[in-house]
């Protein structure tokens, strides 16, 4: 069965960096695009970024463009999100999710990022 | 990219039907048949319930159905059950090759 396990969350000061990871299993990772989606406490879902199956195409939401970088290592079935210049408004539960053709078909359980001084 | 517009809340009694709307633009909902819907129970990860406007993944009840007209998509839940009480989100692919979500709708089963 498809499993997505995120890690790397924690408490970080504004302006600092953090790197999230997501290890995938139960499917051929290198054949699927992958998303990061976040959810601030008590708020709705916000799409963050997508990387295509081969890592050659990446797209970002306006609120993170230029600060966050999505990447993947297909040899290790792992998805990454490098988050720089973090702000208080980046505080959220970050979900790793598998891309279908225009939809998201599997989600991890999320890793919590708290940006606070 | 502005979020898609959903009602903040809807409610219905067991056995009734409800419909949640999701309004976007010609650059997202109206331009592609890539509208999807997700159900999220408190403390849980979202779950895909409708993809490509009206298709249901295997294992999702046929009480859930989706449709689209112009820039507005809709999710209908028939035969409401207590377990349907959850937050519902629509999503669409966009002309910028990105994804946009709706603000979410809280469904209360009375």
PDB file of N, CA and C in Angstrom, chain A residues 11-106:
ATOM      1  N   UNK A  11      10.391  23.610  15.504  1.00  0.00           N
ATOM      2  CA  UNK A  11      10.277  25.032  15.806  1.00  0.00           C
ATOM      3  C   UNK A  11      11.525  25.732  15.278  1.00  0.00           C
ATOM      4  N   UNK A  12      11.312  26.813  14.538  1.00  0.00           N
ATOM      5  CA  UNK A  12      12.434  27.542  13.939  1.00  0.00           C
ATOM      6  C   UNK A  12      12.159  29.035  14.050  1.00  0.00           C
ATOM      7  N   UNK A  13      13.211  29.808  14.189  1.00  0.00           N
ATOM      8  CA  UNK A  13      13.059  31.264  14.300  1.00  0.00           C
ATOM      9  C   UNK A  13      12.796  31.897  12.941  1.00  0.00           C
ATOM     10  N   UNK A  14      12.104  33.020  12.924  1.00  0.00           N
ATOM     11  CA  UNK A  14      11.883  33.731  11.651  1.00  0.00           C
ATOM     12  C   UNK A  14      13.213  34.049  10.969  1.00  0.00           C
ATOM     13  N   UNK A  15      13.214  33.886   9.638  1.00  0.00           N
ATOM     14  CA  UNK A  15      14.406  34.158   8.856  1.00  0.00           C
ATOM     15  C   UNK A  15      15.329  32.971   8.690  1.00  0.00           C
ATOM     16  N   UNK A  16      15.121  31.918   9.497  1.00  0.00           N
ATOM     17  CA  UNK A  16      15.977  30.737   9.403  1.00  0.00           C
ATOM     18  C   UNK A  16      15.449  29.764   8.356  1.00  0.00           C
ATOM     19  N   UNK A  17      16.163  28.648   8.211  1.00  0.00           N
ATOM     20  CA  UNK A  17      15.820  27.642   7.201  1.00  0.00           C
ATOM     21  C   UNK A  17      15.467  26.305   7.838  1.00  0.00           C
ATOM     22  N   UNK A  18      14.764  25.493   7.054  1.00  0.00           N
ATOM     23  CA  UNK A  18      14.395  24.148   7.493  1.00  0.00           C
ATOM     24  C   UNK A  18      14.231  23.285   6.255  1.00  0.00           C
ATOM     25  N   UNK A  19      14.568  22.009   6.361  1.00  0.00           N
ATOM     26  CA  UNK A  19      14.419  21.088   5.232  1.00  0.00           C
ATOM     27  C   UNK A  19      13.515  19.938   5.633  1.00  0.00           C
ATOM     28  N   UNK A  20      12.435  19.773   4.894  1.00  0.00           N
ATOM     29  CA  UNK A  20      11.516  18.671   5.123  1.00  0.00           C
ATOM     30  C   UNK A  20      11.833  17.521   4.181  1.00  0.00           C
ATOM     31  N   UNK A  21      11.568  16.310   4.639  1.00  0.00           N
ATOM     32  CA  UNK A  21      11.742  15.117   3.822  1.00  0.00           C
ATOM     33  C   UNK A  21      10.463  14.298   3.829  1.00  0.00           C
ATOM     34  N   UNK A  22      10.297  13.492   2.799  1.00  0.00           N
ATOM     35  CA  UNK A  22       9.149  12.594   2.707  1.00  0.00           C
ATOM     36  C   UNK A  22       9.626  11.306   2.032  1.00  0.00           C
ATOM     37  N   UNK A  23       9.562  10.220   2.764  1.00  0.00           N
ATOM     38  CA  UNK A  23       9.956   8.928   2.211  1.00  0.00           C
ATOM     39  C   UNK A  23       8.721   8.188   1.721  1.00  0.00           C
ATOM     40  N   UNK A  24       8.774   7.748   0.476  1.00  0.00           N
ATOM     41  CA  UNK A  24       7.646   7.084  -0.159  1.00  0.00           C
ATOM     42  C   UNK A  24       7.894   5.585  -0.267  1.00  0.00           C
ATOM     43  N   UNK A  25       6.818   4.813  -0.172  1.00  0.00           N
ATOM     44  CA  UNK A  25       6.899   3.367  -0.356  1.00  0.00           C
ATOM     45  C   UNK A  25       5.572   2.842  -0.859  1.00  0.00           C
ATOM     46  N   UNK A  26       5.595   1.633  -1.422  1.00  0.00           N
ATOM     47  CA  UNK A  26       4.372   1.002  -1.885  1.00  0.00           C
ATOM     48  C   UNK A  26       4.002   1.325  -3.324  1.00  0.00           C
ATOM     49  N   UNK A  27       4.842   2.097  -4.010  1.00  0.00           N
ATOM     50  CA  UNK A  27       4.615   2.408  -5.426  1.00  0.00           C
ATOM     51  C   UNK A  27       5.946   2.788  -6.061  1.00  0.00           C
ATOM     52  N   UNK A  28       5.964   2.868  -7.396  1.00  0.00           N
ATOM     53  CA  UNK A  28       7.193   3.230  -8.110  1.00  0.00           C
ATOM     54  C   UNK A  28       7.331   4.742  -8.099  1.00  0.00           C
ATOM     55  N   UNK A  29       8.100   5.216  -7.131  1.00  0.00           N
ATOM     56  CA  UNK A  29       8.220   6.657  -6.847  1.00  0.00           C
ATOM     57  C   UNK A  29       8.606   7.455  -8.097  1.00  0.00           C
ATOM     58  N   UNK A  30       9.519   6.913  -8.889  1.00  0.00           N
ATOM     59  CA  UNK A  30      10.058   7.659 -10.034  1.00  0.00           C
ATOM     60  C   UNK A  30       9.051   7.857 -11.159  1.00  0.00           C
ATOM     61  N   UNK A  31       7.875   7.287 -11.056  1.00  0.00           N
ATOM     62  CA  UNK A  31       6.848   7.430 -12.091  1.00  0.00           C
ATOM     63  C   UNK A  31       5.800   8.491 -11.765  1.00  0.00           C
ATOM     64  N   UNK A  32       5.893   9.103 -10.589  1.00  0.00           N
ATOM     65  CA  UNK A  32       4.830  10.011 -10.162  1.00  0.00           C
ATOM     66  C   UNK A  32       5.372  11.389  -9.788  1.00  0.00           C
ATOM     67  N   UNK A  33       4.623  12.420 -10.167  1.00  0.00           N
ATOM     68  CA  UNK A  33       4.885  13.732  -9.620  1.00  0.00           C
ATOM     69  C   UNK A  33       4.525  13.741  -8.146  1.00  0.00           C
ATOM     70  N   UNK A  34       5.072  14.713  -7.428  1.00  0.00           N
ATOM     71  CA  UNK A  34       4.839  14.811  -5.994  1.00  0.00           C
ATOM     72  C   UNK A  34       4.589  16.262  -5.595  1.00  0.00           C
ATOM     73  N   UNK A  35       3.667  16.441  -4.648  1.00  0.00           N
ATOM     74  CA  UNK A  35       3.288  17.760  -4.149  1.00  0.00           C
ATOM     75  C   UNK A  35       3.706  17.944  -2.692  1.00  0.00           C
ATOM     76  N   UNK A  36       3.826  19.200  -2.300  1.00  0.00           N
ATOM     77  CA  UNK A  36       3.755  19.619  -0.903  1.00  0.00           C
ATOM     78  C   UNK A  36       2.516  20.516  -0.777  1.00  0.00           C
ATOM     79  N   UNK A  37       1.734  20.240   0.250  1.00  0.00           N
ATOM     80  CA  UNK A  37       0.540  21.026   0.568  1.00  0.00           C
ATOM     81  C   UNK A  37       0.605  21.337   2.063  1.00  0.00           C
ATOM     82  N   UNK A  38       0.225  22.527   2.460  1.00  0.00           N
ATOM     83  CA  UNK A  38       0.283  22.871   3.878  1.00  0.00           C
ATOM     84  C   UNK A  38      -1.072  23.326   4.399  1.00  0.00           C
ATOM     85  N   UNK A  39      -1.190  23.280   5.714  1.00  0.00           N
ATOM     86  CA  UNK A  39      -2.431  23.668   6.379  1.00  0.00           C
ATOM     87  C   UNK A  39      -2.084  24.343   7.697  1.00  0.00           C
ATOM     88  N   UNK A  40      -2.295  25.652   7.750  1.00  0.00           N
ATOM     89  CA  UNK A  40      -2.071  26.399   8.980  1.00  0.00           C
ATOM     90  C   UNK A  40      -3.080  25.955  10.036  1.00  0.00           C
ATOM     91  N   UNK A  41      -2.743  26.068  11.303  1.00  0.00           N
ATOM     92  CA  UNK A  41      -3.643  25.613  12.367  1.00  0.00           C
ATOM     93  C   UNK A  41      -5.045  26.212  12.237  1.00  0.00           C
ATOM     94  N   UNK A  42      -6.042  25.364  12.142  1.00  0.00           N
ATOM     95  CA  UNK A  42      -7.429  25.804  12.052  1.00  0.00           C
ATOM     96  C   UNK A  42      -7.826  26.410  10.716  1.00  0.00           C
ATOM     97  N   UNK A  43      -6.956  26.315   9.723  1.00  0.00           N
ATOM     98  CA  UNK A  43      -7.214  26.925   8.413  1.00  0.00           C
ATOM     99  C   UNK A  43      -7.359  25.873   7.332  1.00  0.00           C
ATOM    100  N   UNK A  44      -7.532  26.335   6.095  1.00  0.00           N
ATOM    101  CA  UNK A  44      -7.727  25.441   4.980  1.00  0.00           C
ATOM    102  C   UNK A  44      -6.424  24.973   4.351  1.00  0.00           C
ATOM    103  N   UNK A  45      -6.569  24.179   3.301  1.00  0.00           N
ATOM    104  CA  UNK A  45      -5.417  23.656   2.576  1.00  0.00           C
ATOM    105  C   UNK A  45      -4.833  24.730   1.660  1.00  0.00           C
ATOM    106  N   UNK A  46      -3.505  24.769   1.589  1.00  0.00           N
ATOM    107  CA  UNK A  46      -2.823  25.669   0.674  1.00  0.00           C
ATOM    108  C   UNK A  46      -1.779  24.875  -0.092  1.00  0.00           C
ATOM    109  N   UNK A  47      -1.885  24.918  -1.399  1.00  0.00           N
ATOM    110  CA  UNK A  47      -0.915  24.218  -2.231  1.00  0.00           C
ATOM    111  C   UNK A  47       0.421  24.953  -2.195  1.00  0.00           C
ATOM    112  N   UNK A  48       1.520  24.185  -2.084  1.00  0.00           N
ATOM    113  CA  UNK A  48       2.850  24.776  -1.953  1.00  0.00           C
ATOM    114  C   UNK A  48       3.681  24.602  -3.223  1.00  0.00           C
ATOM    115  N   UNK A  49       3.813  23.355  -3.686  1.00  0.00           N
ATOM    116  CA  UNK A  49       4.700  23.110  -4.813  1.00  0.00           C
ATOM    117  C   UNK A  49       4.481  21.718  -5.390  1.00  0.00           C
ATOM    118  N   UNK A  50       4.928  21.549  -6.627  1.00  0.00           N
ATOM    119  CA  UNK A  50       4.914  20.246  -7.280  1.00  0.00           C
ATOM    120  C   UNK A  50       6.228  20.039  -8.014  1.00  0.00           C
ATOM    121  N   UNK A  51       6.701  18.815  -8.033  1.00  0.00           N
ATOM    122  CA  UNK A  51       7.839  18.430  -8.865  1.00  0.00           C
ATOM    123  C   UNK A  51       7.412  17.241  -9.712  1.00  0.00           C
ATOM    124  N   UNK A  52       7.725  17.314 -10.993  1.00  0.00           N
ATOM    125  CA  UNK A  52       7.338  16.225 -11.880  1.00  0.00           C
ATOM    126  C   UNK A  52       8.160  14.971 -11.568  1.00  0.00           C
ATOM    127  N   UNK A  53       7.736  13.873 -12.168  1.00  0.00           N
ATOM    128  CA  UNK A  53       8.279  12.551 -11.849  1.00  0.00           C
ATOM    129  C   UNK A  53       9.803  12.489 -11.987  1.00  0.00           C
ATOM    130  N   UNK A  54      10.337  13.239 -12.980  1.00  0.00           N
ATOM    131  CA  UNK A  54      11.765  13.162 -13.250  1.00  0.00           C
ATOM    132  C   UNK A  54      12.552  14.296 -12.599  1.00  0.00           C
ATOM    133  N   UNK A  55      11.866  15.167 -11.892  1.00  0.00           N
ATOM    134  CA  UNK A  55      12.539  16.284 -11.231  1.00  0.00           C
ATOM    135  C   UNK A  55      12.855  17.452 -12.139  1.00  0.00           C
ATOM    136  N   UNK A  56      12.482  17.377 -13.396  1.00  0.00           N
ATOM    137  CA  UNK A  56      12.880  18.416 -14.347  1.00  0.00           C
ATOM    138  C   UNK A  56      11.948  19.626 -14.382  1.00  0.00           C
ATOM    139  N   UNK A  57      10.766  19.496 -13.868  1.00  0.00           N
ATOM    140  CA  UNK A  57       9.830  20.615 -13.836  1.00  0.00           C
ATOM    141  C   UNK A  57       9.310  20.823 -12.417  1.00  0.00           C
ATOM    142  N   UNK A  58       9.311  22.072 -11.991  1.00  0.00           N
ATOM    143  CA  UNK A  58       8.893  22.422 -10.641  1.00  0.00           C
ATOM    144  C   UNK A  58       8.046  23.679 -10.701  1.00  0.00           C
ATOM    145  N   UNK A  59       6.987  23.720  -9.928  1.00  0.00           N
ATOM    146  CA  UNK A  59       6.105  24.879  -9.875  1.00  0.00           C
ATOM    147  C   UNK A  59       5.770  25.171  -8.416  1.00  0.00           C
ATOM    148  N   UNK A  60       5.545  26.483  -8.141  1.00  0.00           N
ATOM    149  CA  UNK A  60       5.375  26.913  -6.760  1.00  0.00           C
ATOM    150  C   UNK A  60       4.170  27.823  -6.583  1.00  0.00           C
ATOM    151  N   UNK A  61       3.616  27.802  -5.390  1.00  0.00           N
ATOM    152  CA  UNK A  61       2.595  28.770  -5.041  1.00  0.00           C
ATOM    153  C   UNK A  61       3.213  30.151  -4.868  1.00  0.00           C
ATOM    154  N   UNK A  62       2.420  31.181  -5.082  1.00  0.00           N
ATOM    155  CA  UNK A  62       2.936  32.555  -5.038  1.00  0.00           C
ATOM    156  C   UNK A  62       3.532  32.898  -3.675  1.00  0.00           C
ATOM    157  N   UNK A  63       2.982  32.373  -2.601  1.00  0.00           N
ATOM    158  CA  UNK A  63       3.427  32.762  -1.263  1.00  0.00           C
ATOM    159  C   UNK A  63       4.789  32.181  -0.882  1.00  0.00           C
ATOM    160  N   UNK A  64       5.270  31.206  -1.629  1.00  0.00           N
ATOM    161  CA  UNK A  64       6.553  30.577  -1.280  1.00  0.00           C
ATOM    162  C   UNK A  64       7.587  30.703  -2.394  1.00  0.00           C
ATOM    163  N   UNK A  65       7.180  31.196  -3.539  1.00  0.00           N
ATOM    164  CA  UNK A  65       8.088  31.279  -4.681  1.00  0.00           C
ATOM    165  C   UNK A  65       9.293  32.143  -4.339  1.00  0.00           C
ATOM    166  N   UNK A  66      10.480  31.617  -4.657  1.00  0.00           N
ATOM    167  CA  UNK A  66      11.709  32.342  -4.364  1.00  0.00           C
ATOM    168  C   UNK A  66      12.285  32.048  -2.997  1.00  0.00           C
ATOM    169  N   UNK A  67      11.501  31.423  -2.126  1.00  0.00           N
ATOM    170  CA  UNK A  67      11.981  31.081  -0.766  1.00  0.00           C
ATOM    171  C   UNK A  67      12.070  29.565  -0.560  1.00  0.00           C
ATOM    172  N   UNK A  68      11.154  28.830  -1.179  1.00  0.00           N
ATOM    173  CA  UNK A  68      11.114  27.376  -1.005  1.00  0.00           C
ATOM    174  C   UNK A  68      11.595  26.695  -2.285  1.00  0.00           C
ATOM    175  N   UNK A  69      12.220  25.526  -2.120  1.00  0.00           N
ATOM    176  CA  UNK A  69      12.665  24.729  -3.261  1.00  0.00           C
ATOM    177  C   UNK A  69      12.246  23.278  -3.052  1.00  0.00           C
ATOM    178  N   UNK A  70      11.522  22.755  -4.028  1.00  0.00           N
ATOM    179  CA  UNK A  70      11.130  21.348  -3.996  1.00  0.00           C
ATOM    180  C   UNK A  70      12.132  20.547  -4.823  1.00  0.00           C
ATOM    181  N   UNK A  71      12.449  19.343  -4.345  1.00  0.00           N
ATOM    182  CA  UNK A  71      13.369  18.476  -5.078  1.00  0.00           C
ATOM    183  C   UNK A  71      13.075  17.029  -4.704  1.00  0.00           C
ATOM    184  N   UNK A  72      13.722  16.126  -5.404  1.00  0.00           N
ATOM    185  CA  UNK A  72      13.506  14.711  -5.144  1.00  0.00           C
ATOM    186  C   UNK A  72      14.749  13.910  -5.452  1.00  0.00           C
ATOM    187  N   UNK A  73      14.867  12.766  -4.806  1.00  0.00           N
ATOM    188  CA  UNK A  73      15.944  11.813  -5.072  1.00  0.00           C
ATOM    189  C   UNK A  73      15.252  10.485  -5.383  1.00  0.00           C
ATOM    190  N   UNK A  74      15.120  10.178  -6.659  1.00  0.00           N
ATOM    191  CA  UNK A  74      14.398   8.968  -7.046  1.00  0.00           C
ATOM    192  C   UNK A  74      15.140   7.690  -6.641  1.00  0.00           C
ATOM    193  N   UNK A  75      16.447   7.782  -6.443  1.00  0.00           N
ATOM    194  CA  UNK A  75      17.209   6.605  -6.020  1.00  0.00           C
ATOM    195  C   UNK A  75      16.917   6.242  -4.561  1.00  0.00           C
ATOM    196  N   UNK A  76      16.401   7.227  -3.811  1.00  0.00           N
ATOM    197  CA  UNK A  76      16.095   7.010  -2.401  1.00  0.00           C
ATOM    198  C   UNK A  76      14.609   7.150  -2.091  1.00  0.00           C
ATOM    199  N   UNK A  77      13.791   7.245  -3.136  1.00  0.00           N
ATOM    200  CA  UNK A  77      12.327   7.383  -2.957  1.00  0.00           C
ATOM    201  C   UNK A  77      11.982   8.501  -1.981  1.00  0.00           C
ATOM    202  N   UNK A  78      12.658   9.617  -2.119  1.00  0.00           N
ATOM    203  CA  UNK A  78      12.508  10.695  -1.148  1.00  0.00           C
ATOM    204  C   UNK A  78      12.229  12.032  -1.824  1.00  0.00           C
ATOM    205  N   UNK A  79      11.288  12.753  -1.249  1.00  0.00           N
ATOM    206  CA  UNK A  79      10.911  14.097  -1.666  1.00  0.00           C
ATOM    207  C   UNK A  79      11.404  15.078  -0.618  1.00  0.00           C
ATOM    208  N   UNK A  80      11.814  16.256  -1.068  1.00  0.00           N
ATOM    209  CA  UNK A  80      12.332  17.274  -0.144  1.00  0.00           C
ATOM    210  C   UNK A  80      11.607  18.606  -0.335  1.00  0.00           C
ATOM    211  N   UNK A  81      11.644  19.413   0.724  1.00  0.00           N
ATOM    212  CA  UNK A  81      11.231  20.808   0.620  1.00  0.00           C
ATOM    213  C   UNK A  81      12.218  21.631   1.440  1.00  0.00           C
ATOM    214  N   UNK A  82      13.039  22.410   0.736  1.00  0.00           N
ATOM    215  CA  UNK A  82      13.958  23.323   1.396  1.00  0.00           C
ATOM    216  C   UNK A  82      13.248  24.647   1.599  1.00  0.00           C
ATOM    217  N   UNK A  83      13.134  25.055   2.853  1.00  0.00           N
ATOM    218  CA  UNK A  83      12.405  26.272   3.176  1.00  0.00           C
ATOM    219  C   UNK A  83      13.365  27.301   3.759  1.00  0.00           C
ATOM    220  N   UNK A  84      13.538  28.403   3.050  1.00  0.00           N
ATOM    221  CA  UNK A  84      14.434  29.477   3.501  1.00  0.00           C
ATOM    222  C   UNK A  84      13.629  30.715   3.866  1.00  0.00           C
ATOM    223  N   UNK A  85      14.281  31.620   4.579  1.00  0.00           N
ATOM    224  CA  UNK A  85      13.663  32.901   4.961  1.00  0.00           C
ATOM    225  C   UNK A  85      12.264  32.687   5.533  1.00  0.00           C
ATOM    226  N   UNK A  86      12.172  31.797   6.488  1.00  0.00           N
ATOM    227  CA  UNK A  86      10.865  31.437   7.033  1.00  0.00           C
ATOM    228  C   UNK A  86      10.201  32.594   7.762  1.00  0.00           C
ATOM    229  N   UNK A  87       8.879  32.632   7.657  1.00  0.00           N
ATOM    230  CA  UNK A  87       8.059  33.687   8.265  1.00  0.00           C
ATOM    231  C   UNK A  87       7.039  33.047   9.198  1.00  0.00           C
ATOM    232  N   UNK A  88       6.476  33.853  10.064  1.00  0.00           N
ATOM    233  CA  UNK A  88       5.457  33.336  10.986  1.00  0.00           C
ATOM    234  C   UNK A  88       4.289  32.707  10.219  1.00  0.00           C
ATOM    235  N   UNK A  89       3.956  33.285   9.076  1.00  0.00           N
ATOM    236  CA  UNK A  89       2.822  32.783   8.297  1.00  0.00           C
ATOM    237  C   UNK A  89       3.112  31.466   7.588  1.00  0.00           C
ATOM    238  N   UNK A  90       4.334  30.968   7.683  1.00  0.00           N
ATOM    239  CA  UNK A  90       4.654  29.644   7.145  1.00  0.00           C
ATOM    240  C   UNK A  90       4.350  28.544   8.160  1.00  0.00           C
ATOM    241  N   UNK A  91       3.960  28.919   9.361  1.00  0.00           N
ATOM    242  CA  UNK A  91       3.595  27.939  10.383  1.00  0.00           C
ATOM    243  C   UNK A  91       2.408  27.110   9.898  1.00  0.00           C
ATOM    244  N   UNK A  92       2.606  25.791   9.822  1.00  0.00           N
ATOM    245  CA  UNK A  92       1.568  24.919   9.272  1.00  0.00           C
ATOM    246  C   UNK A  92       1.980  23.459   9.403  1.00  0.00           C
ATOM    247  N   UNK A  93       1.010  22.606   9.161  1.00  0.00           N
ATOM    248  CA  UNK A  93       1.269  21.175   8.977  1.00  0.00           C
ATOM    249  C   UNK A  93       1.553  20.983   7.489  1.00  0.00           C
ATOM    250  N   UNK A  94       2.690  20.409   7.177  1.00  0.00           N
ATOM    251  CA  UNK A  94       3.103  20.236   5.789  1.00  0.00           C
ATOM    252  C   UNK A  94       2.883  18.781   5.376  1.00  0.00           C
ATOM    253  N   UNK A  95       2.052  18.620   4.348  1.00  0.00           N
ATOM    254  CA  UNK A  95       1.750  17.305   3.820  1.00  0.00           C
ATOM    255  C   UNK A  95       2.554  17.045   2.538  1.00  0.00           C
ATOM    256  N   UNK A  96       3.071  15.851   2.442  1.00  0.00           N
ATOM    257  CA  UNK A  96       3.632  15.313   1.206  1.00  0.00           C
ATOM    258  C   UNK A  96       2.490  14.541   0.537  1.00  0.00           C
ATOM    259  N   UNK A  97       2.374  14.640  -0.787  1.00  0.00           N
ATOM    260  CA  UNK A  97       1.248  13.992  -1.448  1.00  0.00           C
ATOM    261  C   UNK A  97       1.636  13.558  -2.856  1.00  0.00           C
ATOM    262  N   UNK A  98       1.034  12.463  -3.295  1.00  0.00           N
ATOM    263  CA  UNK A  98       1.334  11.939  -4.623  1.00  0.00           C
ATOM    264  C   UNK A  98       0.418  12.553  -5.682  1.00  0.00           C
ATOM    265  N   UNK A  99       0.979  12.874  -6.818  1.00  0.00           N
ATOM    266  CA  UNK A  99       0.223  13.506  -7.894  1.00  0.00           C
ATOM    267  C   UNK A  99      -0.422  12.482  -8.800  1.00  0.00           C
ATOM    268  N   UNK A 100      -1.738  12.670  -9.005  1.00  0.00           N
ATOM    269  CA  UNK A 100      -2.413  11.978 -10.089  1.00  0.00           C
ATOM    270  C   UNK A 100      -2.394  12.914 -11.286  1.00  0.00           C
ATOM    271  N   UNK A 101      -3.216  12.653 -12.273  1.00  0.00           N
ATOM    272  CA  UNK A 101      -3.252  13.510 -13.461  1.00  0.00           C
ATOM    273  C   UNK A 101      -4.226  14.658 -13.198  1.00  0.00           C
ATOM    274  N   UNK A 102      -3.734  15.693 -12.517  1.00  0.00           N
ATOM    275  CA  UNK A 102      -4.584  16.828 -12.180  1.00  0.00           C
ATOM    276  C   UNK A 102      -5.238  16.738 -10.826  1.00  0.00           C
ATOM    277  N   UNK A 103      -4.844  15.749 -10.031  1.00  0.00           N
ATOM    278  CA  UNK A 103      -5.397  15.619  -8.681  1.00  0.00           C
ATOM    279  C   UNK A 103      -4.328  15.042  -7.766  1.00  0.00           C
ATOM    280  N   UNK A 104      -4.667  14.918  -6.478  1.00  0.00           N
ATOM    281  CA  UNK A 104      -3.765  14.339  -5.479  1.00  0.00           C
ATOM    282  C   UNK A 104      -4.432  13.088  -4.941  1.00  0.00           C
ATOM    283  N   UNK A 105      -3.777  11.936  -5.106  1.00  0.00           N
ATOM    284  CA  UNK A 105      -4.471  10.716  -4.743  1.00  0.00           C
ATOM    285  C   UNK A 105      -4.053  10.107  -3.404  1.00  0.00           C
ATOM    286  N   UNK A 106      -2.869  10.410  -2.917  1.00  0.00           N
ATOM    287  CA  UNK A 106      -2.449   9.917  -1.608  1.00  0.00           C
ATOM    288  C   UNK A 106      -1.734  11.021  -0.846  1.00  0.00           C
TER     289      UNK A 106
END
